[in-house]
Amino acid sequence: MANPHALRRTLGLTDSVVIGLGSMIGAGIFAALAPASAAAGSWLLLALALAGLLAYCNATSSARLAALYPVSGGTYVYGRERLGPFWGYLAGWAFVVGKTASCAAMALTIGHYAWPEHARPVAVAAVAAITALNYAGVRKSALATRAIVAAVLIVLGVVAATGLAGDHAAAGALPDRIGPLGVLEATGLLFFAFAGYARLATLGEEVRDPRRTIPRAILLALALSLAVYAVVAVAALLTLGSAGLADAADPLAQVVTAAGAPELAPVVRVGAVLAAAGSLLALILGVSRTTLAMARDRHLPHALAAVHPRFGVPHRAELAVGAVVAVLVAFFDLRAAIGFSSFAVLVYYLVANIAASTLTATEHRPARWIPVLGAAGCGIVALSLPPAAVVSGLAVLGAGAIGYAIRRGRSG
């Protein structure tokens, strides 16, 4: 007899690839190109390729673990089950703090594209509005997701076509002093633009022939996303040059303006705001739910585990996340938020890859090189990020580890 609680296996390869594209093609590309260009200069495309390879390893490791542990929690669960309670906690803590910084980055992206002269107040207002929507139980529907993805792809197509065919007289290169560390730093910053690929790793119960379909869908979705990003990056470099791109707070709007089509800048700004708002909505939902799970396990204050009796949402967790994000956008800039977010999320996937390396052949482990390269890449790239991101990331993760040790000591 079929399990009445099981999800239906209705998704084929094409559907899975579309979901993967919908998870990845978003606001990250509107924000991450500028700080990555400042780090890598003309080597930006190499850094983009390395970020895509790292994302592939992480997504593949996560997919194999998700097939074995098809429950909510992601690496919070995988680390706990494969490596021990502390590693699961560390992954969950890294996810919460990293994705909270991602929320701040998305809010600041809204501000920089919607009203550059008043980016911070706009960002704070966006956080307040979206937190209010989430509090009332509003969900982003599948139809809305597809509409946002379609709109973003159209905007990126406009940027690419305008930049490739337009005026390139304003392009200026950064001084030729970029080394391997700059490329690795840019890889970590561009890794931010691939955020969302883990959605594919959680589809095991909804996909037909998941062992064959999910790995293929991951590869195809990442390859298509990488191709879109590469075309946009080439157009931006040709139009603004690495120097102009590095200095732009709203780089893709500046591309169409410098290419000779300033009338298209409002279209790009609307697309960026739409993409960032959709990402911010999904991120706050995800962070608040992970906060809820950790609060239930008393890794975070138990008061955050409350669920609203009318709206059925973790209202205290959502308000807490919204308040923290609002403080971050009021005091930190976009590049700092991206750097910190990338560091914490890379630590999260470091744990995922180490967990995947413990899988056996009967547990359908990935090819040995995937989790090894993924773990090594996450560690190296995380430590290559801007020093401020590394120091602050280590400090926050260290504070979380100390808090865990204190709670364990009290319970012991």
Coordinates of C-alpha atoms in Angstrom, one line a residue:
M1 CA 0.0 0.0 0.0
A2 CA 1.3 3.4 -0.9
N3 CA 2.4 5.7 1.9
P4 CA -0.3 8.5 2.1
H5 CA 2.3 10.9 3.5
A6 CA 4.8 10.4 0.6
L7 CA 5.2 13.0 -2.1
R8 CA 4.3 12.2 -5.6
R9 CA 7.1 11.5 -8.1
T10 CA 6.0 13.8 -10.9
L11 CA 9.2 15.7 -11.8
G12 CA 11.2 14.7 -14.8
L13 CA 14.6 16.0 -16.0
T14 CA 13.2 19.1 -17.6
D15 CA 11.1 20.1 -14.6
S16 CA 14.1 19.5 -12.3
V17 CA 16.4 21.7 -14.4
V18 CA 13.8 24.5 -14.4
I19 CA 13.5 24.3 -10.6
G20 CA 17.3 24.5 -10.4
L21 CA 17.4 27.5 -12.7
G22 CA 14.7 29.1 -10.6
S23 CA 16.7 28.6 -7.5
M24 CA 20.0 30.0 -8.9
I25 CA 19.1 32.7 -11.5
G26 CA 18.3 35.5 -9.1
A27 CA 19.6 38.6 -7.5
G28 CA 23.1 37.4 -6.8
I29 CA 24.4 38.2 -10.3
F30 CA 23.2 41.8 -9.9
A31 CA 25.3 42.3 -6.7
A32 CA 28.3 40.0 -6.8
L33 CA 30.0 41.1 -10.0
A34 CA 31.3 44.3 -8.7
P35 CA 33.2 43.1 -5.6
A36 CA 34.4 40.0 -7.5
S37 CA 35.7 42.2 -10.3
A38 CA 37.6 44.3 -7.7
A39 CA 39.3 41.2 -6.5
A40 CA 39.9 39.3 -9.8
G41 CA 40.1 42.0 -12.4
S42 CA 40.3 40.6 -15.9
W43 CA 40.4 37.1 -14.4
L44 CA 36.8 37.4 -13.4
L45 CA 35.6 34.6 -15.8
L46 CA 38.1 32.1 -14.3
A47 CA 36.8 32.9 -10.8
L48 CA 33.2 32.4 -12.1
A49 CA 34.1 29.0 -13.5
L50 CA 35.7 27.9 -10.2
A51 CA 32.6 29.1 -8.3
G52 CA 30.5 27.0 -10.6
L53 CA 32.7 23.9 -10.1
L54 CA 32.6 24.3 -6.3
A55 CA 28.8 24.7 -6.5
Y56 CA 28.6 21.4 -8.5
C57 CA 30.6 19.5 -5.9
N58 CA 28.5 20.9 -3.0
A59 CA 25.2 20.2 -4.7
T60 CA 26.2 16.7 -5.6
S61 CA 27.3 15.8 -2.1
S62 CA 24.2 17.4 -0.7
A63 CA 22.0 15.4 -3.1
R64 CA 23.4 12.1 -2.1
L65 CA 22.9 12.9 1.6
A66 CA 19.4 14.2 1.0
A67 CA 18.5 10.9 -0.6
L68 CA 19.6 9.1 2.5
Y69 CA 18.1 11.6 5.0
P70 CA 14.9 12.9 3.3
V71 CA 14.0 15.3 6.2
S72 CA 14.0 19.0 6.7
G73 CA 17.2 20.6 8.0
G74 CA 19.8 19.9 5.3
T75 CA 23.4 19.8 6.6
Y76 CA 22.2 20.4 10.1
V77 CA 20.8 16.9 9.9
Y78 CA 23.6 15.4 7.7
G79 CA 26.4 16.6 10.0
R80 CA 24.6 15.4 13.1
E81 CA 23.9 11.9 11.6
R82 CA 27.3 11.4 9.9
L83 CA 29.8 13.3 12.0
G84 CA 28.2 14.0 15.4
P85 CA 25.9 16.5 17.2
F86 CA 28.5 19.3 17.2
W87 CA 29.1 19.3 13.5
G88 CA 25.4 19.3 12.8
Y89 CA 25.0 22.3 15.1
L90 CA 27.9 24.1 13.5
A91 CA 26.4 23.6 10.1
G92 CA 23.0 24.9 11.3
W93 CA 24.6 27.9 13.0
A94 CA 26.7 28.7 9.9
F95 CA 23.5 28.5 7.8
V96 CA 21.5 30.8 10.0
V97 CA 24.2 33.5 10.3
G98 CA 25.3 33.2 6.7
K99 CA 21.8 33.3 5.2
T100 CA 20.9 36.2 7.6
A101 CA 23.8 38.1 6.0
S102 CA 22.5 37.0 2.6
C103 CA 19.2 38.7 3.6
A104 CA 21.0 41.9 4.3
A105 CA 22.8 41.7 0.9
M106 CA 19.5 41.2 -0.9
A107 CA 17.9 44.1 0.9
L108 CA 20.9 46.4 0.1
T109 CA 20.7 45.2 -3.5
I110 CA 17.1 46.5 -3.5
G111 CA 18.2 49.8 -2.1
H112 CA 21.1 50.3 -4.5
Y113 CA 19.0 49.6 -7.6
A114 CA 15.7 51.2 -6.5
W115 CA 17.1 54.5 -5.1
P116 CA 20.9 54.6 -4.9
E117 CA 21.1 57.9 -3.1
H118 CA 19.0 56.4 -0.2
A119 CA 20.0 52.7 -0.4
R120 CA 20.0 52.0 3.4
P121 CA 16.5 53.4 4.3
V122 CA 15.0 51.6 1.3
A123 CA 16.7 48.4 2.3
V124 CA 15.4 48.7 5.9
A125 CA 11.9 49.4 4.5
A126 CA 12.1 46.3 2.2
V127 CA 13.0 44.1 5.2
A128 CA 10.1 45.5 7.2
A129 CA 7.6 44.9 4.4
I130 CA 8.7 41.4 3.6
T131 CA 8.9 40.4 7.3
A132 CA 5.3 41.6 7.6
L133 CA 4.3 39.5 4.6
N134 CA 5.9 36.4 6.0
Y135 CA 4.3 37.1 9.4
A136 CA 0.9 36.9 7.8
G137 CA 1.7 33.5 6.2
V138 CA 2.2 34.6 2.7
R139 CA 4.1 32.2 0.5
K140 CA 5.8 32.8 -2.9
S141 CA 3.9 30.5 -5.2
A142 CA 5.4 28.4 -7.9
L143 CA 3.7 30.6 -10.5
A144 CA 5.3 33.7 -9.0
T145 CA 8.6 32.0 -8.9
R146 CA 8.4 31.2 -12.6
A147 CA 7.3 34.8 -13.4
I148 CA 10.3 36.2 -11.4
V149 CA 12.7 33.9 -13.1
A150 CA 11.3 34.7 -16.6
A151 CA 11.6 38.5 -15.8
V152 CA 15.1 38.2 -14.5
L153 CA 16.2 36.2 -17.6
I154 CA 14.7 38.8 -19.9
V155 CA 16.5 41.6 -18.0
L156 CA 19.8 39.7 -18.1
G157 CA 19.3 39.1 -21.8
V158 CA 18.8 42.9 -22.3
V159 CA 21.9 43.7 -20.3
A160 CA 24.0 41.1 -22.2
A161 CA 22.7 42.2 -25.7
T162 CA 23.1 45.9 -24.9
G163 CA 26.5 45.5 -23.4
L164 CA 27.9 43.3 -26.2
A165 CA 26.6 45.5 -29.0
G166 CA 27.0 48.9 -27.4
D167 CA 29.7 51.5 -26.8
H168 CA 32.8 50.1 -25.1
A169 CA 34.7 53.4 -25.0
A170 CA 34.3 53.8 -21.2
A171 CA 35.9 50.4 -20.4
G172 CA 39.0 50.7 -18.1
A173 CA 41.1 47.9 -16.7
L174 CA 42.3 47.6 -13.1
P175 CA 46.1 47.6 -12.7
D176 CA 47.6 44.3 -13.6
R177 CA 48.4 43.1 -10.1
I178 CA 45.9 40.3 -9.7
G179 CA 47.3 37.1 -8.4
P180 CA 45.9 33.7 -7.4
L181 CA 44.6 35.0 -4.1
G182 CA 42.5 37.6 -5.9
V183 CA 41.0 34.9 -8.1
L184 CA 40.2 32.8 -5.1
E185 CA 38.7 35.7 -3.3
A186 CA 36.5 36.5 -6.3
T187 CA 35.5 32.8 -6.5
G188 CA 34.2 33.0 -2.9
L189 CA 32.3 36.2 -3.7
L190 CA 30.8 34.8 -6.9
F191 CA 29.8 31.7 -5.0
F192 CA 27.1 33.9 -3.6
A193 CA 25.5 34.2 -7.0
F194 CA 25.0 30.4 -7.2
A195 CA 23.1 30.3 -3.9
G196 CA 20.0 28.2 -4.2
Y197 CA 21.4 25.2 -6.0
A198 CA 20.9 23.1 -2.9
R199 CA 17.1 23.1 -3.8
L200 CA 17.9 20.4 -6.3
A201 CA 19.4 18.2 -3.6
T202 CA 16.1 18.1 -1.8
L203 CA 13.9 16.8 -4.6
G204 CA 14.6 13.1 -4.1
E205 CA 11.0 12.2 -3.1
E206 CA 9.4 14.2 -5.9
V207 CA 11.6 13.1 -8.9
R208 CA 11.2 10.1 -11.2
D209 CA 14.3 7.9 -11.1
P210 CA 16.1 10.4 -8.7
R211 CA 19.4 8.6 -8.7
R212 CA 19.8 9.2 -12.4
T213 CA 17.7 12.4 -12.8
I214 CA 19.0 14.6 -9.9
P215 CA 22.8 14.4 -10.8
R216 CA 22.0 15.2 -14.4
A217 CA 19.7 18.0 -13.4
I218 CA 22.3 19.5 -11.1
L219 CA 24.9 19.5 -13.9
L220 CA 22.6 20.9 -16.5
A221 CA 21.1 23.6 -14.3
L222 CA 24.6 24.7 -13.1
A223 CA 25.9 24.7 -16.6
L224 CA 23.0 26.8 -17.9
S225 CA 23.3 29.3 -15.0
L226 CA 27.1 29.5 -15.5
A227 CA 26.5 30.2 -19.2
V228 CA 24.1 33.0 -18.5
Y229 CA 26.4 34.5 -15.9
A230 CA 29.4 34.3 -18.2
V231 CA 27.7 36.1 -21.0
V232 CA 26.5 38.9 -18.6
A233 CA 30.0 39.1 -17.1
V234 CA 31.6 39.4 -20.6
A235 CA 29.2 42.2 -21.5
A236 CA 29.9 44.0 -18.3
L237 CA 33.7 43.7 -18.7
L238 CA 33.6 44.9 -22.3
T239 CA 31.4 47.9 -21.4
L240 CA 32.7 49.1 -18.0
G241 CA 36.1 47.2 -17.9
S242 CA 37.2 45.7 -14.6
A243 CA 37.8 49.1 -13.1
G244 CA 34.4 50.5 -13.8
L245 CA 32.7 47.3 -12.8
A246 CA 34.6 47.2 -9.5
D247 CA 33.4 50.7 -8.6
A248 CA 29.7 50.3 -9.5
A249 CA 27.1 49.9 -6.7
D250 CA 24.5 49.0 -9.3
P251 CA 26.7 47.4 -12.0
L252 CA 24.2 46.0 -14.5
A253 CA 22.3 49.3 -14.6
Q254 CA 25.6 51.0 -15.3
V255 CA 26.3 48.6 -18.1
V256 CA 23.3 49.6 -20.2
T257 CA 23.9 53.3 -19.4
A258 CA 27.6 53.2 -20.4
A259 CA 26.7 51.1 -23.5
G260 CA 24.6 54.0 -24.8
A261 CA 21.1 52.9 -23.8
P262 CA 20.3 54.8 -20.6
E263 CA 16.6 54.5 -21.3
L264 CA 17.0 50.8 -20.4
A265 CA 18.4 51.4 -17.0
P266 CA 15.0 51.7 -15.3
V267 CA 14.1 48.3 -16.8
V268 CA 17.3 46.8 -15.3
R269 CA 16.6 48.4 -12.0
V270 CA 13.1 47.0 -11.8
G271 CA 14.4 43.6 -12.7
A272 CA 17.0 43.7 -10.0
V273 CA 14.5 44.9 -7.4
L274 CA 12.1 42.1 -8.4
A275 CA 14.8 39.5 -8.2
A276 CA 16.2 40.7 -4.9
A277 CA 12.7 41.0 -3.3
G278 CA 11.9 37.4 -4.4
S279 CA 15.2 36.2 -3.0
L280 CA 14.7 38.1 0.3
L281 CA 11.3 36.7 0.8
A282 CA 12.6 33.1 0.3
L283 CA 15.7 33.7 2.4
I284 CA 13.8 35.1 5.4
L285 CA 11.4 32.1 5.2
G286 CA 14.3 29.7 5.1
V287 CA 16.3 31.3 7.9
S288 CA 13.3 31.6 10.2
R289 CA 12.4 27.9 9.7
T290 CA 16.0 26.8 10.4
T291 CA 15.9 29.1 13.5
L292 CA 12.6 27.4 14.5
A293 CA 14.2 23.9 14.2
M294 CA 17.3 24.9 16.2
A295 CA 15.2 26.6 18.8
R296 CA 13.1 23.4 19.2
D297 CA 16.4 21.6 19.8
R298 CA 17.3 24.4 22.3
H299 CA 20.4 25.4 20.3
L300 CA 18.8 28.8 20.1
P301 CA 16.5 30.4 22.7
H302 CA 13.4 28.2 23.0
A303 CA 11.1 31.2 22.8
L304 CA 11.9 31.4 19.1
A305 CA 10.1 28.0 18.6
A306 CA 6.7 29.5 19.1
V307 CA 4.2 29.1 16.2
H308 CA 1.5 31.7 15.7
P309 CA -2.0 30.2 16.5
R310 CA -3.7 32.0 13.7
F311 CA -1.2 32.3 10.9
G312 CA 0.7 29.1 11.5
V313 CA 4.1 30.6 11.1
P314 CA 7.2 30.8 13.5
H315 CA 6.4 34.5 14.2
R316 CA 9.0 35.1 16.9
A317 CA 11.7 33.6 14.7
E318 CA 10.6 35.7 11.7
L319 CA 10.5 38.9 13.8
A320 CA 13.9 38.2 15.3
V321 CA 15.4 37.5 11.8
G322 CA 13.8 40.6 10.4
A323 CA 15.2 42.7 13.2
V324 CA 18.7 41.4 12.9
V325 CA 18.7 41.9 9.1
A326 CA 17.4 45.5 9.5
V327 CA 20.3 46.2 11.9
L328 CA 22.8 44.7 9.5
V329 CA 21.6 46.8 6.5
A330 CA 21.7 49.9 8.6
F331 CA 25.4 49.5 9.5
F332 CA 27.1 47.3 7.0
D333 CA 27.7 47.7 3.3
L334 CA 26.8 45.3 0.5
R335 CA 30.3 43.9 -0.1
A336 CA 30.8 43.2 3.6
A337 CA 27.4 41.3 3.7
I338 CA 28.3 39.2 0.6
G339 CA 31.8 38.4 2.0
F340 CA 30.5 37.3 5.4
S341 CA 27.6 35.3 3.9
S342 CA 29.9 33.5 1.5
F343 CA 32.3 32.6 4.4
A344 CA 29.6 31.1 6.6
V345 CA 27.8 29.2 3.7
L346 CA 31.1 27.8 2.6
V347 CA 31.6 26.4 6.1
Y348 CA 28.1 24.9 5.9
Y349 CA 29.0 23.1 2.7
L350 CA 32.4 22.1 4.1
V351 CA 30.5 20.1 6.7
A352 CA 28.2 18.7 3.9
N353 CA 31.2 17.5 1.9
I354 CA 32.9 15.9 4.8
A355 CA 29.7 14.2 5.7
A356 CA 29.3 12.9 2.1
S357 CA 32.8 11.5 2.2
T358 CA 31.7 9.1 4.9
L359 CA 29.0 7.5 2.7
T360 CA 29.6 3.9 1.6
A361 CA 29.0 2.3 -1.8
T362 CA 25.7 0.8 -0.6
E363 CA 24.6 4.3 0.4
H364 CA 25.3 5.5 -3.1
R365 CA 28.2 7.7 -2.3
P366 CA 29.3 10.2 -5.0
A367 CA 32.6 9.8 -6.9
R368 CA 35.4 10.1 -4.4
W369 CA 36.9 13.2 -5.9
I370 CA 33.6 15.2 -5.5
P371 CA 33.4 15.6 -1.7
V372 CA 37.2 15.8 -1.5
L373 CA 37.4 18.6 -4.0
G374 CA 34.3 20.2 -2.5
A375 CA 35.6 20.2 1.1
A376 CA 39.1 21.4 0.1
G377 CA 37.6 24.1 -2.2
C378 CA 35.2 25.3 0.5
G379 CA 38.1 25.6 3.0
I380 CA 40.6 27.3 0.7
V381 CA 38.1 29.7 -0.9
A382 CA 36.5 30.6 2.5
L383 CA 40.0 31.6 3.9
S384 CA 40.7 33.5 0.7
L385 CA 37.8 35.9 1.2
P386 CA 38.5 39.5 2.4
P387 CA 40.2 39.5 5.8
A388 CA 37.3 41.3 7.5
A389 CA 34.9 38.6 6.3
V390 CA 37.2 35.8 7.5
V391 CA 37.8 37.4 10.9
S392 CA 34.2 38.2 11.5
G393 CA 33.1 34.8 10.3
L394 CA 35.5 33.0 12.5
A395 CA 34.4 35.1 15.5
V396 CA 30.7 34.5 15.0
L397 CA 31.2 30.8 14.4
G398 CA 33.5 30.6 17.4
A399 CA 30.9 32.4 19.5
G400 CA 28.4 29.8 18.4
A401 CA 30.7 26.9 19.3
I402 CA 31.3 28.4 22.8
G403 CA 27.6 28.7 23.3
Y404 CA 27.2 25.1 22.3
A405 CA 29.9 24.0 24.7
I406 CA 28.3 25.9 27.6
R407 CA 24.9 24.4 26.9
R408 CA 26.4 20.9 26.7
G409 CA 28.2 21.5 30.0
R410 CA 25.0 22.6 31.7
S411 CA 23.0 19.6 30.4
G412 CA 25.8 17.2 31.3

